[in-house]
Tab-separated table of C-alpha atoms in Angstrom:
chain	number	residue	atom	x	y	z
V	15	UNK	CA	165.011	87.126	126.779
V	16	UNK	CA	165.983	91.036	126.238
V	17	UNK	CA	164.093	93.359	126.634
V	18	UNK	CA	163.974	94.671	123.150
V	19	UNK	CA	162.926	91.418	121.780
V	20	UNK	CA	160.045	91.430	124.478
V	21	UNK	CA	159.062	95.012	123.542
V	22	UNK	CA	158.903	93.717	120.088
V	23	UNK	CA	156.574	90.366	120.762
V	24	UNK	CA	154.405	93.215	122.571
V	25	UNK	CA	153.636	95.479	120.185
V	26	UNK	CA	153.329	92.767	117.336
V	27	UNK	CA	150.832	91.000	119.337
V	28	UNK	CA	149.478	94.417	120.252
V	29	UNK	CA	148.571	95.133	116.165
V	30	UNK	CA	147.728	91.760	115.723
V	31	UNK	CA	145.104	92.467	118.202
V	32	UNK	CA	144.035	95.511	116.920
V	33	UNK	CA	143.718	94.305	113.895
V	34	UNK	CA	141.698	91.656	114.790
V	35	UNK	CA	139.129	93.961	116.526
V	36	UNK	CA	139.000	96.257	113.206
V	37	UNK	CA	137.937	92.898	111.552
V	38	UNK	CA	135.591	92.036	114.091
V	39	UNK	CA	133.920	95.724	114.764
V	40	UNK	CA	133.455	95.842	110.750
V	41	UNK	CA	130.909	93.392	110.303
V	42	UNK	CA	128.572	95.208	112.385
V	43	UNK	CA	127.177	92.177	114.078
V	44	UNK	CA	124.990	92.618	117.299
V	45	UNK	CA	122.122	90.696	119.114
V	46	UNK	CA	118.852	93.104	119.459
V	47	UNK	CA	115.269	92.943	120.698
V	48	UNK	CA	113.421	91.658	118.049
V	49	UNK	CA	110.662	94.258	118.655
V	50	UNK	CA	112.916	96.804	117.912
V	51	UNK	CA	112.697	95.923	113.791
V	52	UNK	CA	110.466	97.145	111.857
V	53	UNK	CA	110.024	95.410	108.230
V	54	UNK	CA	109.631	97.335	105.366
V	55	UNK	CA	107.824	94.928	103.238
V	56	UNK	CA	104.504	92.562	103.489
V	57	UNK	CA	105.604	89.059	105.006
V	58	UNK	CA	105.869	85.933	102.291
V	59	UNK	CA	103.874	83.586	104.323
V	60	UNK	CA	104.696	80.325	102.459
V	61	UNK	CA	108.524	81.333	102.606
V	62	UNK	CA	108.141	81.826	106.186
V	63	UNK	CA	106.730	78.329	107.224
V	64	UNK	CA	109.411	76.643	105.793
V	65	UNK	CA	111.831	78.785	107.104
V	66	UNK	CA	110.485	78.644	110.810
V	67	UNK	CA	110.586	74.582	110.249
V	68	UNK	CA	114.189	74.732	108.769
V	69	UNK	CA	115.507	76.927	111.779
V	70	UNK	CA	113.741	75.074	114.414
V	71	UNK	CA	115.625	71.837	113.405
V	72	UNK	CA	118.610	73.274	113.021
V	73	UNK	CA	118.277	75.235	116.232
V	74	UNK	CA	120.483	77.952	115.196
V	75	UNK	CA	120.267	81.248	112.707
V	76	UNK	CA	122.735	80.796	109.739
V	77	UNK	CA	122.561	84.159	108.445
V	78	UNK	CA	122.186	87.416	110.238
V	79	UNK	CA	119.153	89.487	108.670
V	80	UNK	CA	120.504	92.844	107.401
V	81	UNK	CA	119.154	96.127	108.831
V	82	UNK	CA	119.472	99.688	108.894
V	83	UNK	CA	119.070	102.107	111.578
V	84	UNK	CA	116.650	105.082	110.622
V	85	UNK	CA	115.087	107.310	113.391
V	86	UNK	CA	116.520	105.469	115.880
V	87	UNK	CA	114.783	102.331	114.738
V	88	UNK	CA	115.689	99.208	112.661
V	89	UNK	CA	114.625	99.137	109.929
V	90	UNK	CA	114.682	95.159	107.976
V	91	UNK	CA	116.306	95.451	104.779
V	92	UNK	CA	116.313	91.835	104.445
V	93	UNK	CA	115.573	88.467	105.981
V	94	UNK	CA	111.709	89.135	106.442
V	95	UNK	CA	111.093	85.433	106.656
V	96	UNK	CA	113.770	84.778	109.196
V	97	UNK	CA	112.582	87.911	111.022
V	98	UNK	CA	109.234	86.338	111.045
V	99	UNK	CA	110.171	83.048	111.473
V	100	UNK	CA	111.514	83.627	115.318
V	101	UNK	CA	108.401	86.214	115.865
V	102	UNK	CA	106.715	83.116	115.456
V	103	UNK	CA	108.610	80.987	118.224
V	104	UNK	CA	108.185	83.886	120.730
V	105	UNK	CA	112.446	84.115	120.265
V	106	UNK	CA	113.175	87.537	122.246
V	107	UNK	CA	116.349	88.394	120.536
V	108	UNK	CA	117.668	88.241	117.350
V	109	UNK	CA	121.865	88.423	115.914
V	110	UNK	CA	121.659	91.237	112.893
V	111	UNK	CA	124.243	93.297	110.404
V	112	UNK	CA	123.736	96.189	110.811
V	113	UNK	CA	124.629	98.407	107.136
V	114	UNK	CA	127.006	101.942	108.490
V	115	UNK	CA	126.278	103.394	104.554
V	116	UNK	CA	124.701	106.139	103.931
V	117	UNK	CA	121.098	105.618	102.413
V	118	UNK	CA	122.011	107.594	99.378
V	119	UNK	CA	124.443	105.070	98.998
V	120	UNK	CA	122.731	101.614	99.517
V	121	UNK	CA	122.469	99.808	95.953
V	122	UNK	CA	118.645	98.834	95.765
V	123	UNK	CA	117.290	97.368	92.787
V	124	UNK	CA	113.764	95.674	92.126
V	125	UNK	CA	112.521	92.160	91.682
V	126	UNK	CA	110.653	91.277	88.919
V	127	UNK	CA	107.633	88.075	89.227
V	128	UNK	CA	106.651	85.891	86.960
V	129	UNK	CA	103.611	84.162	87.681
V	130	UNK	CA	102.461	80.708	86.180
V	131	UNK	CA	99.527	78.971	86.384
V	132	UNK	CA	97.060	81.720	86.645
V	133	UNK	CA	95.413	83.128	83.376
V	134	UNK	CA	95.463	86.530	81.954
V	135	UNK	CA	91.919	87.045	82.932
V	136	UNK	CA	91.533	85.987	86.358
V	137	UNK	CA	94.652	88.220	87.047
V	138	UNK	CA	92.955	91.479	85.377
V	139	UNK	CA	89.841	90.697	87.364
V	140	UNK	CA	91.733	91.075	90.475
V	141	UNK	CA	92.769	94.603	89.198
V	142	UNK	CA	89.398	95.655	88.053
V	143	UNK	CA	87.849	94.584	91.422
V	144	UNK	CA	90.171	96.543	93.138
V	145	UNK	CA	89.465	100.103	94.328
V	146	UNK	CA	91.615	103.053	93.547
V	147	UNK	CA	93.201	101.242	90.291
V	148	UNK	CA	93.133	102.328	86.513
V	149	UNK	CA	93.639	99.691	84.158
V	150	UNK	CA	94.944	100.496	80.365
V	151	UNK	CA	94.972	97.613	78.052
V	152	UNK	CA	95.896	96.513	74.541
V	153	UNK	CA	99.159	99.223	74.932
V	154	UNK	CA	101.827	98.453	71.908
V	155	UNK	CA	104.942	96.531	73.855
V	156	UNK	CA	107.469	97.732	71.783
V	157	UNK	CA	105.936	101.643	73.108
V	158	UNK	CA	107.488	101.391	76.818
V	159	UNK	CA	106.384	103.579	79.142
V	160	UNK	CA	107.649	105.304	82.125
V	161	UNK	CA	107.167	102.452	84.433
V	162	UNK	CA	108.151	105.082	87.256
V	163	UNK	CA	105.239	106.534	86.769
V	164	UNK	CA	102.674	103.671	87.391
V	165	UNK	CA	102.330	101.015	89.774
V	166	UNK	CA	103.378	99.020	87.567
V	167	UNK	CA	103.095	96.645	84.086
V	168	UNK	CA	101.701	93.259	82.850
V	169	UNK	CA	103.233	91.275	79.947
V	170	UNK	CA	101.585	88.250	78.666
V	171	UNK	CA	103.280	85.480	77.090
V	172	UNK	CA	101.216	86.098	74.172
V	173	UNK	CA	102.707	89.876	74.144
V	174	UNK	CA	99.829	91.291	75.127
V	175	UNK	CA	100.782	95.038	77.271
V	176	UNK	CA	98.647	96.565	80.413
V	177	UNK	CA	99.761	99.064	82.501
V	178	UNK	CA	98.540	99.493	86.293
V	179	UNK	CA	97.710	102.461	87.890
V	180	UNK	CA	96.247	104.083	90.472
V	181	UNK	CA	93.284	107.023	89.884
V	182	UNK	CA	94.942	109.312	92.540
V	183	UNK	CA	98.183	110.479	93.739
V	184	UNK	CA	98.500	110.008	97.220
V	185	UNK	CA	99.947	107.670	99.880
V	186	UNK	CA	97.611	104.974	99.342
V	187	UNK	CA	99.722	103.644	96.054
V	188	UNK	CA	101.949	101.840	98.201
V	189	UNK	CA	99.066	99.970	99.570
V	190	UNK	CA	97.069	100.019	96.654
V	191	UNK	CA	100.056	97.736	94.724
V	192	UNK	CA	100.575	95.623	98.179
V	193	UNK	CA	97.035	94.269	97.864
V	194	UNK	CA	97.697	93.713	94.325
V	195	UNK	CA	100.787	91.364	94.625
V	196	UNK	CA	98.741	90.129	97.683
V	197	UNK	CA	95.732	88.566	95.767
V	198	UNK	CA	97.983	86.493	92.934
V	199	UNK	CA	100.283	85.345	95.105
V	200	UNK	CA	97.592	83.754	97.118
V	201	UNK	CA	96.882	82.203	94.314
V	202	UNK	CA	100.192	80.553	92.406
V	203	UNK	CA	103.292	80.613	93.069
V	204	UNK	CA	105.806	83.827	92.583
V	205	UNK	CA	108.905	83.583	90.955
V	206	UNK	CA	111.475	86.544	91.456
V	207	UNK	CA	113.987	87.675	88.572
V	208	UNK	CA	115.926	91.050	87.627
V	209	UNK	CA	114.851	90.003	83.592
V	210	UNK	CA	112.671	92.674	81.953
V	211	UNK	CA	112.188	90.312	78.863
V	212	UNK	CA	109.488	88.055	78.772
V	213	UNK	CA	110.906	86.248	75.629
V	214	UNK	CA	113.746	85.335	77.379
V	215	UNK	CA	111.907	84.259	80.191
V	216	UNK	CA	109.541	81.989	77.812
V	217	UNK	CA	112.918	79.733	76.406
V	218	UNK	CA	113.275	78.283	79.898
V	219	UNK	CA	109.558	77.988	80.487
V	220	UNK	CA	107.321	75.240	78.665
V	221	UNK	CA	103.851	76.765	80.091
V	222	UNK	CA	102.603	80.110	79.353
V	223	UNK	CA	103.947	82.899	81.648
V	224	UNK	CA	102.994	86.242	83.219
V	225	UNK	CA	105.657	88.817	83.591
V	226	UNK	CA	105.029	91.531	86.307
V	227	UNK	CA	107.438	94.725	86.144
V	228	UNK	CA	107.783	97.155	88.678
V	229	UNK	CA	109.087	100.601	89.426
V	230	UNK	CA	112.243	101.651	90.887
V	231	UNK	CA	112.044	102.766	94.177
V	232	UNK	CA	114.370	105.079	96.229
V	233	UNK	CA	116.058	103.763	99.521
V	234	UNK	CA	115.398	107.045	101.109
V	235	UNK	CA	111.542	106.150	100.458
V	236	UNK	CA	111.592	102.290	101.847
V	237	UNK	CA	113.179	103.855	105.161
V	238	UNK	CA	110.390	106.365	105.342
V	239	UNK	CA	107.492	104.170	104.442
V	240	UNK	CA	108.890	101.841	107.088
V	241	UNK	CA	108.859	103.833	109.886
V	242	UNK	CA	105.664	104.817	108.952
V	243	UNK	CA	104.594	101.571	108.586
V	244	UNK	CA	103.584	101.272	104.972
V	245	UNK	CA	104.966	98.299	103.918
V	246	UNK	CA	105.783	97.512	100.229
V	247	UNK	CA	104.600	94.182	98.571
V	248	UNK	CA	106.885	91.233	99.405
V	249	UNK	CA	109.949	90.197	96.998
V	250	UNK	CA	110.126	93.528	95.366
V	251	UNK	CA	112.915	95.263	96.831
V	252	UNK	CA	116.472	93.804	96.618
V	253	UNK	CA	119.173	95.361	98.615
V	254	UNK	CA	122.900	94.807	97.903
V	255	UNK	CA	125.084	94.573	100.677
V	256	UNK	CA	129.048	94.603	101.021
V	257	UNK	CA	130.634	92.603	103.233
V	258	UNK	CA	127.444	90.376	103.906
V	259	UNK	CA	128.082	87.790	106.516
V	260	UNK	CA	126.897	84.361	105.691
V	261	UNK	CA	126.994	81.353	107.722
V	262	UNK	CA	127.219	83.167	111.433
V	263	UNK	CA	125.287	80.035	113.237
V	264	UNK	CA	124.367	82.053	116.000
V	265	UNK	CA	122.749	78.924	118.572
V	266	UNK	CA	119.000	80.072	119.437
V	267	UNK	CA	119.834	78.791	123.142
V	268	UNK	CA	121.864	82.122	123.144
V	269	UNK	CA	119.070	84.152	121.664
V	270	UNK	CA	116.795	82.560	124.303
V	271	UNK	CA	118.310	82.472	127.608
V	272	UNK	CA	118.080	84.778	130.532
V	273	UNK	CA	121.464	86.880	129.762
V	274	UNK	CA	121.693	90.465	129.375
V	275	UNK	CA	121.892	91.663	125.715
V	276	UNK	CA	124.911	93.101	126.811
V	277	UNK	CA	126.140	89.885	128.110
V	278	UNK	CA	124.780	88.406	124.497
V	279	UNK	CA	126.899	90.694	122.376
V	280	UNK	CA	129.803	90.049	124.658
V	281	UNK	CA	129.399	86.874	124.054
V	282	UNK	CA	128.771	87.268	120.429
V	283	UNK	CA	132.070	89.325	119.823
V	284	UNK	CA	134.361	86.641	121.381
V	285	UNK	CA	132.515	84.256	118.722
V	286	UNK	CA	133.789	86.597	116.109
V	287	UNK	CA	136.934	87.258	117.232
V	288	UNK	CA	137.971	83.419	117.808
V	289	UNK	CA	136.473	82.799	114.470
V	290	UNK	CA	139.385	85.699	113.129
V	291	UNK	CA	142.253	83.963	115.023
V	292	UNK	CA	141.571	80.776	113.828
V	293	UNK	CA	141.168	81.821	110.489
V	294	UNK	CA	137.476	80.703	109.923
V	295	UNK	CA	136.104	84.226	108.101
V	296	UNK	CA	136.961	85.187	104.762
V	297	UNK	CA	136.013	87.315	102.359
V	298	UNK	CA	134.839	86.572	98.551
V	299	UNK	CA	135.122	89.721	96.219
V	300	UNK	CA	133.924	87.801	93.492
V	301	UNK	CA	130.130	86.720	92.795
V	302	UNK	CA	128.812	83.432	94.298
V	303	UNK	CA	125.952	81.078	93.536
V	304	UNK	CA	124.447	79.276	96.571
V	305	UNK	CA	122.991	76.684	96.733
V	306	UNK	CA	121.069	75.493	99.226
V	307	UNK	CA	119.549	72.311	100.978
């Protein structure tokens, strides 16, 4: 074969490679200590058990929890449960994406919960029990406040308005509203939504509804009151993340053995790389619904 033909074989296969690596090194994939991650919010403990029971039978992790590093630590932006969930079988290491934007830059948004099954008075006696928390009731709906500036609102499915507060300014409002979401979701079950309006909420619904709104908050402040370790109430938060990977199937017999991590995220970037050459990761632009088993 000539030479120049050979030369050109080489350098195609050269790119090729190349550009597989760029693939590879973009999703940000590595294996970590799993005491290196610090969560920013409380843990959902019913979400969890199920989760733990789910990953134990399948005996692998499907998707990678995202993180972010912030003062040299990383911080859990999501997959609490998951997180959690292999705390709880003693797993030393865990696969994660890690996020390279800037935190000015990460697209947070908030959950919303509606609650069902618990009355409009047992849930205001939770508030009124609880220290540090100003309660104002009867407030006209169609007046909307600054939710911002509160800890945040209660709309009835008989349109009645309260607004929760707390009676001082300092760092204890993050804990203050934790212990909140705490108590009712102890006692029904939490359902998360990004819709502000209960009437909508009510067509799907045929029982009466609670609808719990909460402020915005500011990635910059999640990072901080994680590494301070003031975690927010669970299901709040919602990070959007580009180029998620879904479906990674890491084996836990990796995550357990004896290796190295260095051996582990050798191991783990051959996975990914394979995966490119055969043509097994792809990327969806467009929105997706999943669902799952």
């Amino acid at each position: 074969m000539p030479n120049k033909l050979l030369d050109t074989i080489y350098i195609k296969k050269l790119v090729y490679n190349f550009v597989v690596m760029q693939i590879a090194n973009s999703l940000n994939l590595r294996i970590v200590d799993i005491n290196h991650i610090v969560h920013h919010e409380h843990l959902d403990k019913n979400r969890s058990d199920s989760i733990c029971k789910q990953i134990q039978k399948d005996n692998f992790l499907r998707n990678p929890p995202i993180v972010a590093q912030y003062h040299r630590q990383y911080v859990l932006l999501d997959g609490a449960t998951r997180v959690s969930a292999l705390h709880e079988l003693k797993c030393p290491h865990i696969v994660v994406q890690e996020i390279d934007q800037d935190i000015d830059q990460l697209s947070l948004s908030t959950w919303n919960h509606v609650l069902q099954g618990i009355e409009e008075e047992e849930l205001l006696s939770m508030i009124k029990i609880t220290p540090n928390i100003v309660l104002e009731t009867n407030v006209d709906i169609t007046n909307r406040f600054n939710i911002d500036q509160a800890l945040c609102s209660i709309t009835t499915s008989e349109k009645t308005f309260h607004i929760v507060d707390t009676s001082n300014n300092n760092d204890s409002q993050t804990i203050i509203l934790s212990n909140f979401v705490n108590n009712y979701s102890k006692k029904t079950n939490v359902l998360r939504t990004k819709e502000s309006d209960i009437t909508s909420l009510q067509k799907d619904l045929t029982s009466s509804i609670i609808l719990i709104l909460f402020p915005k908050f500011t990635a910059k402040f999640i990072l901080e009151s994680a590494t301070n370790n003031i975690l927010l109430p669970a299901g709040v938060t919602k990070f959007s993340i580009n180029k998620r990977v879904l479906g990674a199937n890491i084996p836990l017999d990796l995550l357990y053995s004896n290796q190295s991590l260095a051996d582990k995220n050798a191991w783990l970037n051959n996975l990914i790389t394979n995966k490119i050459q055969l043509n097994k990761v792809r990327q969806y632009t467009e929105p997706v619904i999943i669902i799952e088993d």
